[in-house]
Amino acid sequence: KEQDVKYKSKEISDLDQAIAEASNDRSGARTELDSVMQYLKALEDKCVAKAETFEERQARFKAELAGLRQALKILEGEAVLLQKSARRTLRLVRRRGLAA
């Protein structure tokens, strides 16, 4: 009977050790899984195309339209300056042509 108790005690000790090792393995695997899942989430955020919402598209369109309107005003102002400059040049050429 004493031998039986000794054998069962050793078996319990071995099983406790196996449980501790399995728990450590599980903990390590869980930590690794969490890291991999974080990395996957980061990749998905970078790589997966997301459709713009209507509000985002509308805001982008309004900003683009405002920029185009501003560019048009600038170009119209430059066109007026070029026309005035061309008229002055033409007047000077005519005056010199008449004076010569």
Coordinates of C-alpha atoms in Angstrom, one line a residue:
K1 CA 0.0 0.0 0.0
E2 CA 2.8 2.4 0.8
Q3 CA 4.3 1.7 -2.7
D4 CA 0.9 2.6 -4.2
V5 CA 0.8 5.9 -2.4
K6 CA 4.4 6.7 -3.4
Y7 CA 3.5 5.8 -7.1
K8 CA 0.3 8.0 -7.0
S9 CA 2.2 10.9 -5.4
K10 CA 4.8 10.7 -8.2
E11 CA 2.1 10.5 -10.8
I12 CA 0.4 13.6 -9.3
S13 CA 3.7 15.5 -9.2
D14 CA 4.3 14.6 -12.9
L15 CA 0.8 15.6 -13.9
D16 CA 1.2 18.9 -12.0
Q17 CA 4.4 19.6 -13.8
A18 CA 2.8 18.7 -17.2
I19 CA -0.1 21.1 -16.4
A20 CA 2.4 23.9 -15.5
E21 CA 4.3 23.3 -18.8
A22 CA 1.1 23.2 -20.8
S23 CA -0.1 26.4 -19.1
N24 CA 3.2 28.1 -20.0
D25 CA 2.9 26.9 -23.6
R26 CA -0.6 28.1 -23.8
S27 CA 0.3 31.5 -22.4
G28 CA 3.2 31.8 -24.9
A29 CA 1.0 30.8 -27.8
R30 CA -1.7 33.3 -26.7
T31 CA 0.9 36.1 -26.5
E32 CA 2.2 35.2 -30.0
L33 CA -1.4 35.0 -31.4
D34 CA -2.1 38.5 -29.9
S35 CA 1.0 39.9 -31.6
V36 CA 0.1 38.3 -34.9
M37 CA -3.5 39.6 -34.7
Q38 CA -2.2 43.2 -34.0
Y39 CA 0.1 42.9 -37.0
L40 CA -2.8 41.7 -39.2
K41 CA -4.9 44.6 -38.0
A42 CA -2.2 47.1 -38.9
L43 CA -1.8 45.5 -42.4
E44 CA -5.5 45.6 -43.0
D45 CA -5.6 49.3 -42.0
K46 CA -2.8 50.0 -44.5
C47 CA -3.8 47.7 -47.3
V48 CA -7.5 47.2 -47.4
A49 CA -9.2 49.9 -49.6
K50 CA -12.0 51.7 -47.8
A51 CA -14.8 53.4 -49.7
E52 CA -15.1 57.1 -49.0
T53 CA -18.3 58.2 -47.4
F54 CA -20.6 60.6 -49.2
E55 CA -19.6 63.4 -46.8
E56 CA -15.8 62.8 -47.5
R57 CA -16.4 62.8 -51.3
Q58 CA -18.5 65.9 -51.0
A59 CA -15.9 67.7 -48.9
R60 CA -13.1 66.8 -51.3
F61 CA -15.2 67.9 -54.3
K62 CA -16.0 71.3 -52.6
A63 CA -12.3 71.8 -51.8
E64 CA -11.3 71.0 -55.4
L65 CA -14.0 73.3 -56.8
A66 CA -12.9 76.1 -54.6
G67 CA -9.3 75.7 -55.8
L68 CA -10.4 75.6 -59.4
R69 CA -12.4 78.8 -58.9
Q70 CA -9.4 80.5 -57.3
A71 CA -7.2 79.4 -60.2
L72 CA -9.7 80.7 -62.7
K73 CA -9.7 84.1 -61.0
I74 CA -5.9 84.2 -61.1
L75 CA -5.8 83.3 -64.7
E76 CA -8.5 85.8 -65.6
G77 CA -6.4 88.5 -63.8
E78 CA -3.3 87.5 -65.7
A79 CA -5.3 87.5 -69.0
V80 CA -6.4 91.1 -68.3
L81 CA -2.8 92.1 -67.5
L82 CA -1.6 90.5 -70.7
Q83 CA -4.3 92.2 -72.8
K84 CA -3.4 95.6 -71.2
S85 CA 0.3 95.0 -71.9
A86 CA -0.4 94.0 -75.5
R87 CA -2.5 97.1 -76.0
R88 CA 0.4 99.3 -74.7
T89 CA 2.9 97.6 -76.9
L90 CA 0.6 98.0 -79.9
R91 CA 0.2 101.7 -79.1
L92 CA 3.9 102.1 -78.8
V93 CA 4.5 100.3 -82.1
R94 CA 1.9 102.5 -83.9
R95 CA 3.4 105.7 -82.4
R96 CA 6.9 104.7 -83.5
G97 CA 5.6 103.7 -86.9
L98 CA 3.9 107.0 -87.4
A99 CA 6.9 109.0 -86.0
A100 CA 9.3 107.2 -88.3

